[in-house]
Amino acid sequence: MKRLFQACAFASSVFITPSALLAAELVLVVDDVGYHLDRARRLVDLPGNITLGMLPFAPHTPQIARQARRMNKEVILHQPMEPIPAPHVRSERGTLTMAMTPERFESQFARALANVPEAVGVNNHTGSLLTQHREPMNLLMGNIQRRGLFFLDSRTTPRTVAETTAREWRVPTLRRDVFLDHDPSTAAISEAYDQALRVARRKGYAVVIAHPYRTTLDFLEGELAELPADITLTSLGNLLNKRQRRVRQLDRTSLARLESPASRSRSPAR
């Protein structure tokens, strides 16, 4: 009886702070997917709920996206957007630009989505110029909202207005917390990963963006197999469902109705 009492007392002391037992959530988004089949196979084989950001017009995107969905990996459209001109930044096919008319902007975005029908959300590829401007972000978020998708702000510039515009349109949205492999060396990746875990433990979750570099894949294959006990790997959609509102999946009839000219609006829903 005494031992039972001691056991109960110990259990009570353990559960004094229930929040300590709640695992922090880690979202891992791997962008720039679509060019390398061998690396994509490694990504799809990673354990847990990871999210693949598919470049819409990369040569292997359709095949990889289909395989990812079969393996229960979340797929989003990694939409190219206009960057601030720089020598090291190349223009990806299908880039949304400041010079586009609203009609061309919307048709380009529609073509990109049509090439990744598995996509449940969108994030920006580059976009350090485009995401600073309200007008193109309003166009983008209106199109995302009509399709019932969510948006992740990759934050390729601290001056981005993409996240705030998404919220004005009532588009479920999150922002990137950590770039895992801005420096693709193993030491730098490890340091960025530790930073992501600290962010997750501090605020309850962290959104990490990585890329399909070989050093990144080597690192993730080791780390994701043995996550810390207080960290849970989850997808963007799952996290948004918990923290904001359920991400709607629209049927084709609804999409056709919403794509009609009569349904289009240039201002946020309030």
PDB file of C-alpha atoms in Angstrom:
ATOM      1  CA  MET A   1       0.000   0.000   0.000  1.00  0.00           C
ATOM      2  CA  LYS A   2       2.847   2.352   0.874  1.00  0.00           C
ATOM      3  CA  ARG A   3       4.494   1.616  -2.484  1.00  0.00           C
ATOM      4  CA  LEU A   4       1.226   2.334  -4.283  1.00  0.00           C
ATOM      5  CA  PHE A   5       0.951   5.674  -2.490  1.00  0.00           C
ATOM      6  CA  GLN A   6       4.528   6.546  -3.416  1.00  0.00           C
ATOM      7  CA  ALA A   7       3.875   5.620  -7.043  1.00  0.00           C
ATOM      8  CA  CYS A   8       0.772   7.816  -7.140  1.00  0.00           C
ATOM      9  CA  ALA A   9       2.670  10.686  -5.541  1.00  0.00           C
ATOM     10  CA  PHE A  10       5.414  10.330  -8.146  1.00  0.00           C
ATOM     11  CA  ALA A  11       2.872  10.270 -10.982  1.00  0.00           C
ATOM     12  CA  SER A  12       1.249  13.405  -9.597  1.00  0.00           C
ATOM     13  CA  SER A  13       4.579  15.191  -9.509  1.00  0.00           C
ATOM     14  CA  VAL A  14       5.210  14.206 -13.128  1.00  0.00           C
ATOM     15  CA  PHE A  15       1.859  15.607 -14.256  1.00  0.00           C
ATOM     16  CA  ILE A  16       2.041  18.897 -12.372  1.00  0.00           C
ATOM     17  CA  THR A  17       2.855  20.637 -15.666  1.00  0.00           C
ATOM     18  CA  PRO A  18       0.793  18.864 -18.343  1.00  0.00           C
ATOM     19  CA  SER A  19       1.997  21.259 -21.051  1.00  0.00           C
ATOM     20  CA  ALA A  20       5.480  19.833 -20.646  1.00  0.00           C
ATOM     21  CA  LEU A  21       4.153  16.544 -21.992  1.00  0.00           C
ATOM     22  CA  LEU A  22       2.761  18.065 -25.189  1.00  0.00           C
ATOM     23  CA  ALA A  23       5.096  17.490 -28.094  1.00  0.00           C
ATOM     24  CA  ALA A  24       6.180  20.508 -30.108  1.00  0.00           C
ATOM     25  CA  GLU A  25       5.362  20.215 -33.804  1.00  0.00           C
ATOM     26  CA  LEU A  26       7.934  20.395 -36.573  1.00  0.00           C
ATOM     27  CA  VAL A  27       6.893  21.047 -40.183  1.00  0.00           C
ATOM     28  CA  LEU A  28       9.479  20.132 -42.812  1.00  0.00           C
ATOM     29  CA  VAL A  29       8.907  21.531 -46.301  1.00  0.00           C
ATOM     30  CA  VAL A  30      11.355  20.419 -48.988  1.00  0.00           C
ATOM     31  CA  ASP A  31      11.241  22.893 -51.882  1.00  0.00           C
ATOM     32  CA  ASP A  32      12.553  22.880 -55.459  1.00  0.00           C
ATOM     33  CA  VAL A  33      11.390  19.317 -56.080  1.00  0.00           C
ATOM     34  CA  GLY A  34      10.944  18.148 -59.660  1.00  0.00           C
ATOM     35  CA  TYR A  35      14.374  17.990 -61.261  1.00  0.00           C
ATOM     36  CA  HIS A  36      16.004  14.896 -59.750  1.00  0.00           C
ATOM     37  CA  LEU A  37      14.189  11.550 -59.637  1.00  0.00           C
ATOM     38  CA  ASP A  38      16.840   9.861 -57.500  1.00  0.00           C
ATOM     39  CA  ARG A  39      16.669  12.561 -54.825  1.00  0.00           C
ATOM     40  CA  ALA A  40      12.882  12.606 -54.980  1.00  0.00           C
ATOM     41  CA  ARG A  41      12.781   8.879 -54.221  1.00  0.00           C
ATOM     42  CA  ARG A  42      14.851   9.511 -51.119  1.00  0.00           C
ATOM     43  CA  LEU A  43      12.483  12.299 -50.089  1.00  0.00           C
ATOM     44  CA  VAL A  44       9.395  10.158 -50.527  1.00  0.00           C
ATOM     45  CA  ASP A  45      11.020   7.427 -48.431  1.00  0.00           C
ATOM     46  CA  LEU A  46      11.707   9.751 -45.498  1.00  0.00           C
ATOM     47  CA  PRO A  47       9.704   8.771 -42.416  1.00  0.00           C
ATOM     48  CA  GLY A  48       6.790  10.881 -41.241  1.00  0.00           C
ATOM     49  CA  ASN A  49       4.686  13.729 -42.554  1.00  0.00           C
ATOM     50  CA  ILE A  50       6.907  15.859 -44.730  1.00  0.00           C
ATOM     51  CA  THR A  51       5.709  18.349 -47.349  1.00  0.00           C
ATOM     52  CA  LEU A  52       7.080  18.468 -50.892  1.00  0.00           C
ATOM     53  CA  GLY A  53       7.138  21.838 -52.684  1.00  0.00           C
ATOM     54  CA  MET A  54       6.845  20.998 -56.381  1.00  0.00           C
ATOM     55  CA  LEU A  55       8.152  23.327 -59.090  1.00  0.00           C
ATOM     56  CA  PRO A  56       5.267  23.276 -61.577  1.00  0.00           C
ATOM     57  CA  PHE A  57       7.201  22.944 -64.818  1.00  0.00           C
ATOM     58  CA  ALA A  58      10.227  20.900 -63.737  1.00  0.00           C
ATOM     59  CA  PRO A  59      10.591  17.789 -65.926  1.00  0.00           C
ATOM     60  CA  HIS A  60       9.715  15.148 -63.313  1.00  0.00           C
ATOM     61  CA  THR A  61       7.135  17.060 -61.276  1.00  0.00           C
ATOM     62  CA  PRO A  62       4.004  15.103 -62.340  1.00  0.00           C
ATOM     63  CA  GLN A  63       5.609  11.722 -61.677  1.00  0.00           C
ATOM     64  CA  ILE A  64       7.079  12.744 -58.318  1.00  0.00           C
ATOM     65  CA  ALA A  65       3.866  14.397 -57.131  1.00  0.00           C
ATOM     66  CA  ARG A  66       1.821  11.273 -57.920  1.00  0.00           C
ATOM     67  CA  GLN A  67       4.295   9.060 -56.090  1.00  0.00           C
ATOM     68  CA  ALA A  68       4.388  11.419 -53.116  1.00  0.00           C
ATOM     69  CA  ARG A  69       0.610  11.260 -52.720  1.00  0.00           C
ATOM     70  CA  ARG A  70       0.674   7.461 -52.955  1.00  0.00           C
ATOM     71  CA  MET A  71       3.128   7.516 -50.058  1.00  0.00           C
ATOM     72  CA  ASN A  72       0.905   9.924 -48.065  1.00  0.00           C
ATOM     73  CA  LYS A  73       3.288  12.850 -48.390  1.00  0.00           C
ATOM     74  CA  GLU A  74       1.744  16.303 -48.594  1.00  0.00           C
ATOM     75  CA  VAL A  75       2.247  18.127 -51.902  1.00  0.00           C
ATOM     76  CA  ILE A  76       2.151  21.891 -52.427  1.00  0.00           C
ATOM     77  CA  LEU A  77       2.795  24.101 -55.447  1.00  0.00           C
ATOM     78  CA  HIS A  78       6.159  25.841 -55.156  1.00  0.00           C
ATOM     79  CA  GLN A  79       5.141  28.801 -57.304  1.00  0.00           C
ATOM     80  CA  PRO A  80       7.973  30.767 -58.935  1.00  0.00           C
ATOM     81  CA  MET A  81       7.710  34.513 -58.315  1.00  0.00           C
ATOM     82  CA  GLU A  82       9.810  37.424 -59.500  1.00  0.00           C
ATOM     83  CA  PRO A  83      12.963  38.011 -57.431  1.00  0.00           C
ATOM     84  CA  ILE A  84      15.049  41.125 -57.008  1.00  0.00           C
ATOM     85  CA  PRO A  85      17.518  40.814 -59.913  1.00  0.00           C
ATOM     86  CA  ALA A  86      20.806  39.232 -58.870  1.00  0.00           C
ATOM     87  CA  PRO A  87      23.556  37.402 -60.767  1.00  0.00           C
ATOM     88  CA  HIS A  88      23.057  34.119 -58.878  1.00  0.00           C
ATOM     89  CA  VAL A  89      19.250  33.980 -59.240  1.00  0.00           C
ATOM     90  CA  ARG A  90      17.942  32.374 -62.420  1.00  0.00           C
ATOM     91  CA  SER A  91      14.394  32.760 -63.640  1.00  0.00           C
ATOM     92  CA  GLU A  92      12.323  29.597 -63.301  1.00  0.00           C
ATOM     93  CA  ARG A  93       9.787  28.735 -65.984  1.00  0.00           C
ATOM     94  CA  GLY A  94       6.294  29.947 -65.057  1.00  0.00           C
ATOM     95  CA  THR A  95       7.474  32.854 -62.892  1.00  0.00           C
ATOM     96  CA  LEU A  96       4.790  35.356 -61.871  1.00  0.00           C
ATOM     97  CA  THR A  97       6.069  38.875 -62.523  1.00  0.00           C
ATOM     98  CA  MET A  98       5.223  42.492 -61.781  1.00  0.00           C
ATOM     99  CA  ALA A  99       4.755  43.239 -65.498  1.00  0.00           C
ATOM    100  CA  MET A 100       1.941  40.730 -66.015  1.00  0.00           C
ATOM    101  CA  THR A 101      -1.614  41.858 -66.602  1.00  0.00           C
ATOM    102  CA  PRO A 102      -4.137  40.437 -64.115  1.00  0.00           C
ATOM    103  CA  GLU A 103      -5.432  38.097 -66.836  1.00  0.00           C
ATOM    104  CA  ARG A 104      -1.981  36.748 -67.687  1.00  0.00           C
ATOM    105  CA  PHE A 105      -1.079  36.472 -63.992  1.00  0.00           C
ATOM    106  CA  GLU A 106      -4.164  34.394 -63.262  1.00  0.00           C
ATOM    107  CA  SER A 107      -3.789  32.169 -66.326  1.00  0.00           C
ATOM    108  CA  GLN A 108      -0.131  31.510 -65.491  1.00  0.00           C
ATOM    109  CA  PHE A 109      -1.041  30.540 -61.943  1.00  0.00           C
ATOM    110  CA  ALA A 110      -3.866  28.307 -63.218  1.00  0.00           C
ATOM    111  CA  ARG A 111      -1.456  26.506 -65.569  1.00  0.00           C
ATOM    112  CA  ALA A 112       0.981  25.940 -62.738  1.00  0.00           C
ATOM    113  CA  LEU A 113      -1.709  24.437 -60.505  1.00  0.00           C
ATOM    114  CA  ALA A 114      -3.000  22.282 -63.342  1.00  0.00           C
ATOM    115  CA  ASN A 115       0.461  20.737 -63.577  1.00  0.00           C
ATOM    116  CA  VAL A 116       0.390  19.829 -59.864  1.00  0.00           C
ATOM    117  CA  PRO A 117      -3.207  18.666 -59.274  1.00  0.00           C
ATOM    118  CA  GLU A 118      -2.143  16.980 -56.027  1.00  0.00           C
ATOM    119  CA  ALA A 119      -1.301  20.370 -54.459  1.00  0.00           C
ATOM    120  CA  VAL A 120      -3.237  21.332 -51.316  1.00  0.00           C
ATOM    121  CA  GLY A 121      -1.359  24.572 -50.777  1.00  0.00           C
ATOM    122  CA  VAL A 122       1.101  27.069 -52.267  1.00  0.00           C
ATOM    123  CA  ASN A 123       4.377  28.666 -51.267  1.00  0.00           C
ATOM    124  CA  ASN A 124       6.668  31.035 -53.105  1.00  0.00           C
ATOM    125  CA  HIS A 125       9.833  30.094 -54.960  1.00  0.00           C
ATOM    126  CA  THR A 126      12.100  33.180 -54.857  1.00  0.00           C
ATOM    127  CA  GLY A 127       9.737  36.197 -55.004  1.00  0.00           C
ATOM    128  CA  SER A 128      11.825  38.739 -53.122  1.00  0.00           C
ATOM    129  CA  LEU A 129      10.432  41.428 -55.443  1.00  0.00           C
ATOM    130  CA  LEU A 130       6.866  40.244 -56.089  1.00  0.00           C
ATOM    131  CA  THR A 131       6.002  39.430 -52.465  1.00  0.00           C
ATOM    132  CA  GLN A 132       6.762  43.026 -51.428  1.00  0.00           C
ATOM    133  CA  HIS A 133       3.817  44.386 -53.430  1.00  0.00           C
ATOM    134  CA  ARG A 134       0.150  44.386 -52.483  1.00  0.00           C
ATOM    135  CA  GLU A 135      -1.418  44.281 -55.944  1.00  0.00           C
ATOM    136  CA  PRO A 136       0.105  40.979 -57.114  1.00  0.00           C
ATOM    137  CA  MET A 137      -0.362  39.470 -53.651  1.00  0.00           C
ATOM    138  CA  ASN A 138      -4.054  40.391 -53.760  1.00  0.00           C
ATOM    139  CA  LEU A 139      -4.329  38.676 -57.141  1.00  0.00           C
ATOM    140  CA  LEU A 140      -2.539  35.620 -55.828  1.00  0.00           C
ATOM    141  CA  MET A 141      -4.514  35.293 -52.599  1.00  0.00           C
ATOM    142  CA  GLY A 142      -7.818  35.764 -54.395  1.00  0.00           C
ATOM    143  CA  ASN A 143      -6.944  32.815 -56.630  1.00  0.00           C
ATOM    144  CA  ILE A 144      -5.755  30.723 -53.702  1.00  0.00           C
ATOM    145  CA  GLN A 145      -8.873  31.473 -51.679  1.00  0.00           C
ATOM    146  CA  ARG A 146     -11.224  30.527 -54.513  1.00  0.00           C
ATOM    147  CA  ARG A 147      -9.566  27.132 -54.738  1.00  0.00           C
ATOM    148  CA  GLY A 148      -9.656  26.400 -51.012  1.00  0.00           C
ATOM    149  CA  LEU A 149      -5.860  26.138 -50.721  1.00  0.00           C
ATOM    150  CA  PHE A 150      -3.511  27.360 -47.997  1.00  0.00           C
ATOM    151  CA  PHE A 151      -0.399  29.515 -48.298  1.00  0.00           C
ATOM    152  CA  LEU A 152       3.070  29.361 -46.781  1.00  0.00           C
ATOM    153  CA  ASP A 153       5.139  32.547 -46.912  1.00  0.00           C
ATOM    154  CA  SER A 154       8.691  31.383 -47.600  1.00  0.00           C
ATOM    155  CA  ARG A 155       9.894  34.840 -46.503  1.00  0.00           C
ATOM    156  CA  THR A 156      12.578  35.339 -49.118  1.00  0.00           C
ATOM    157  CA  THR A 157      12.583  39.011 -48.048  1.00  0.00           C
ATOM    158  CA  PRO A 158      11.872  40.614 -44.666  1.00  0.00           C
ATOM    159  CA  ARG A 159       9.700  43.141 -46.545  1.00  0.00           C
ATOM    160  CA  THR A 160       7.191  40.539 -47.662  1.00  0.00           C
ATOM    161  CA  VAL A 161       3.483  41.375 -47.452  1.00  0.00           C
ATOM    162  CA  ALA A 162       2.403  37.907 -48.570  1.00  0.00           C
ATOM    163  CA  GLU A 163       1.489  36.599 -45.132  1.00  0.00           C
ATOM    164  CA  THR A 164      -0.500  39.661 -44.086  1.00  0.00           C
ATOM    165  CA  THR A 165      -2.306  39.754 -47.436  1.00  0.00           C
ATOM    166  CA  ALA A 166      -3.195  36.080 -47.085  1.00  0.00           C
ATOM    167  CA  ARG A 167      -4.721  36.745 -43.673  1.00  0.00           C
ATOM    168  CA  GLU A 168      -6.766  39.617 -45.080  1.00  0.00           C
ATOM    169  CA  TRP A 169      -8.158  37.216 -47.674  1.00  0.00           C
ATOM    170  CA  ARG A 170      -8.826  34.660 -44.922  1.00  0.00           C
ATOM    171  CA  VAL A 171      -6.462  32.206 -46.562  1.00  0.00           C
ATOM    172  CA  PRO A 172      -5.052  29.742 -44.004  1.00  0.00           C
ATOM    173  CA  THR A 173      -1.416  30.753 -43.745  1.00  0.00           C
ATOM    174  CA  LEU A 174       1.878  30.193 -41.973  1.00  0.00           C
ATOM    175  CA  ARG A 175       5.361  31.626 -42.333  1.00  0.00           C
ATOM    176  CA  ARG A 176       8.734  29.959 -42.650  1.00  0.00           C
ATOM    177  CA  ASP A 177      10.732  30.020 -39.408  1.00  0.00           C
ATOM    178  CA  VAL A 178      14.073  28.486 -40.425  1.00  0.00           C
ATOM    179  CA  PHE A 179      15.928  27.762 -43.664  1.00  0.00           C
ATOM    180  CA  LEU A 180      17.639  24.449 -42.957  1.00  0.00           C
ATOM    181  CA  ASP A 181      20.273  24.526 -45.681  1.00  0.00           C
ATOM    182  CA  HIS A 182      20.899  28.121 -46.703  1.00  0.00           C
ATOM    183  CA  ASP A 183      24.467  26.938 -46.172  1.00  0.00           C
ATOM    184  CA  PRO A 184      24.400  23.303 -47.401  1.00  0.00           C
ATOM    185  CA  SER A 185      27.377  22.139 -45.341  1.00  0.00           C
ATOM    186  CA  THR A 186      26.610  19.418 -42.802  1.00  0.00           C
ATOM    187  CA  ALA A 187      27.750  21.550 -39.860  1.00  0.00           C
ATOM    188  CA  ALA A 188      25.534  24.476 -40.883  1.00  0.00           C
ATOM    189  CA  ILE A 189      22.535  22.192 -41.490  1.00  0.00           C
ATOM    190  CA  SER A 190      22.969  20.663 -38.042  1.00  0.00           C
ATOM    191  CA  GLU A 191      23.128  24.110 -36.453  1.00  0.00           C
ATOM    192  CA  ALA A 192      19.989  25.261 -38.309  1.00  0.00           C
ATOM    193  CA  TYR A 193      18.169  22.077 -37.264  1.00  0.00           C
ATOM    194  CA  ASP A 194      18.987  22.719 -33.614  1.00  0.00           C
ATOM    195  CA  GLN A 195      17.671  26.259 -34.062  1.00  0.00           C
ATOM    196  CA  ALA A 196      14.422  24.866 -35.499  1.00  0.00           C
ATOM    197  CA  LEU A 197      13.984  22.576 -32.494  1.00  0.00           C
ATOM    198  CA  ARG A 198      14.493  25.527 -30.153  1.00  0.00           C
ATOM    199  CA  VAL A 199      11.865  27.545 -32.029  1.00  0.00           C
ATOM    200  CA  ALA A 200       9.418  24.625 -31.928  1.00  0.00           C
ATOM    201  CA  ARG A 201       9.876  24.147 -28.192  1.00  0.00           C
ATOM    202  CA  ARG A 202       9.484  27.848 -27.526  1.00  0.00           C
ATOM    203  CA  LYS A 203       6.316  28.542 -29.506  1.00  0.00           C
ATOM    204  CA  GLY A 204       4.874  25.047 -29.950  1.00  0.00           C
ATOM    205  CA  TYR A 205       5.806  24.580 -33.603  1.00  0.00           C
ATOM    206  CA  ALA A 206       8.353  25.530 -36.239  1.00  0.00           C
ATOM    207  CA  VAL A 207       8.153  25.586 -40.031  1.00  0.00           C
ATOM    208  CA  VAL A 208      11.407  24.594 -41.701  1.00  0.00           C
ATOM    209  CA  ILE A 209      12.227  24.874 -45.399  1.00  0.00           C
ATOM    210  CA  ALA A 210      14.892  22.637 -46.888  1.00  0.00           C
ATOM    211  CA  HIS A 211      16.042  21.699 -50.381  1.00  0.00           C
ATOM    212  CA  PRO A 212      16.889  18.376 -52.027  1.00  0.00           C
ATOM    213  CA  TYR A 213      20.649  18.709 -51.676  1.00  0.00           C
ATOM    214  CA  ARG A 214      22.500  15.460 -51.066  1.00  0.00           C
ATOM    215  CA  THR A 215      23.937  16.740 -47.785  1.00  0.00           C
ATOM    216  CA  THR A 216      20.434  17.698 -46.653  1.00  0.00           C
ATOM    217  CA  LEU A 217      19.022  14.286 -47.561  1.00  0.00           C
ATOM    218  CA  ASP A 218      21.874  12.521 -45.747  1.00  0.00           C
ATOM    219  CA  PHE A 219      21.203  14.615 -42.654  1.00  0.00           C
ATOM    220  CA  LEU A 220      17.429  14.150 -42.686  1.00  0.00           C
ATOM    221  CA  GLU A 221      17.619  10.403 -43.192  1.00  0.00           C
ATOM    222  CA  GLY A 222      19.521  10.192 -39.926  1.00  0.00           C
ATOM    223  CA  GLU A 223      17.649  12.765 -37.855  1.00  0.00           C
ATOM    224  CA  LEU A 224      14.054  11.966 -38.819  1.00  0.00           C
ATOM    225  CA  ALA A 225      14.524   8.313 -37.935  1.00  0.00           C
ATOM    226  CA  GLU A 226      15.156   9.317 -34.304  1.00  0.00           C
ATOM    227  CA  LEU A 227      13.257  12.498 -33.477  1.00  0.00           C
ATOM    228  CA  PRO A 228      13.516  13.819 -29.900  1.00  0.00           C
ATOM    229  CA  ALA A 229      10.710  12.529 -27.680  1.00  0.00           C
ATOM    230  CA  ASP A 230       9.183  16.002 -27.348  1.00  0.00           C
ATOM    231  CA  ILE A 231       9.064  16.716 -31.111  1.00  0.00           C
ATOM    232  CA  THR A 232       6.370  15.518 -33.535  1.00  0.00           C
ATOM    233  CA  LEU A 233       6.751  15.764 -37.303  1.00  0.00           C
ATOM    234  CA  THR A 234       3.579  17.054 -38.957  1.00  0.00           C
ATOM    235  CA  SER A 235       2.450  18.527 -42.276  1.00  0.00           C
ATOM    236  CA  LEU A 236       1.490  22.111 -43.062  1.00  0.00           C
ATOM    237  CA  GLY A 237      -2.139  21.145 -43.583  1.00  0.00           C
ATOM    238  CA  ASN A 238      -2.349  19.284 -40.288  1.00  0.00           C
ATOM    239  CA  LEU A 239      -0.838  22.196 -38.393  1.00  0.00           C
ATOM    240  CA  LEU A 240      -3.179  24.689 -40.049  1.00  0.00           C
ATOM    241  CA  ASN A 241      -6.184  22.491 -39.335  1.00  0.00           C
ATOM    242  CA  LYS A 242      -5.303  22.597 -35.662  1.00  0.00           C
ATOM    243  CA  ARG A 243      -4.322  26.252 -35.394  1.00  0.00           C
ATOM    244  CA  GLN A 244      -6.574  28.114 -37.783  1.00  0.00           C
ATOM    245  CA  ARG A 245      -9.393  26.424 -39.652  1.00  0.00           C
ATOM    246  CA  ARG A 246      -9.939  23.292 -41.640  1.00  0.00           C
ATOM    247  CA  VAL A 247      -8.416  23.493 -45.119  1.00  0.00           C
ATOM    248  CA  ARG A 248     -11.251  22.927 -47.584  1.00  0.00           C
ATOM    249  CA  GLN A 249     -10.897  20.597 -50.514  1.00  0.00           C
ATOM    250  CA  LEU A 250     -13.211  21.742 -53.319  1.00  0.00           C
ATOM    251  CA  ASP A 251     -14.702  19.426 -55.931  1.00  0.00           C
ATOM    252  CA  ARG A 252     -14.391  20.155 -59.649  1.00  0.00           C
ATOM    253  CA  THR A 253     -17.906  21.595 -59.911  1.00  0.00           C
ATOM    254  CA  SER A 254     -17.171  24.104 -57.149  1.00  0.00           C
ATOM    255  CA  LEU A 255     -13.860  25.022 -58.729  1.00  0.00           C
ATOM    256  CA  ALA A 256     -15.495  25.606 -62.121  1.00  0.00           C
ATOM    257  CA  ARG A 257     -18.102  27.857 -60.528  1.00  0.00           C
ATOM    258  CA  LEU A 258     -15.503  29.826 -58.608  1.00  0.00           C
ATOM    259  CA  GLU A 259     -13.364  30.237 -61.724  1.00  0.00           C
ATOM    260  CA  SER A 260     -16.214  31.879 -63.653  1.00  0.00           C
ATOM    261  CA  PRO A 261     -15.701  35.621 -64.323  1.00  0.00           C
ATOM    262  CA  ALA A 262     -18.793  36.511 -62.283  1.00  0.00           C
ATOM    263  CA  SER A 263     -17.241  35.060 -59.130  1.00  0.00           C
ATOM    264  CA  ARG A 264     -13.977  37.025 -59.276  1.00  0.00           C
ATOM    265  CA  SER A 265     -13.259  39.846 -56.872  1.00  0.00           C
ATOM    266  CA  ARG A 266     -10.293  42.191 -56.622  1.00  0.00           C
ATOM    267  CA  SER A 267     -10.598  42.954 -52.904  1.00  0.00           C
ATOM    268  CA  PRO A 268     -10.168  40.746 -49.842  1.00  0.00           C
ATOM    269  CA  ALA A 269     -13.122  39.013 -48.228  1.00  0.00           C
ATOM    270  CA  ARG A 270     -13.691  40.556 -44.828  1.00  0.00           C
TER     271      ARG A 270
END
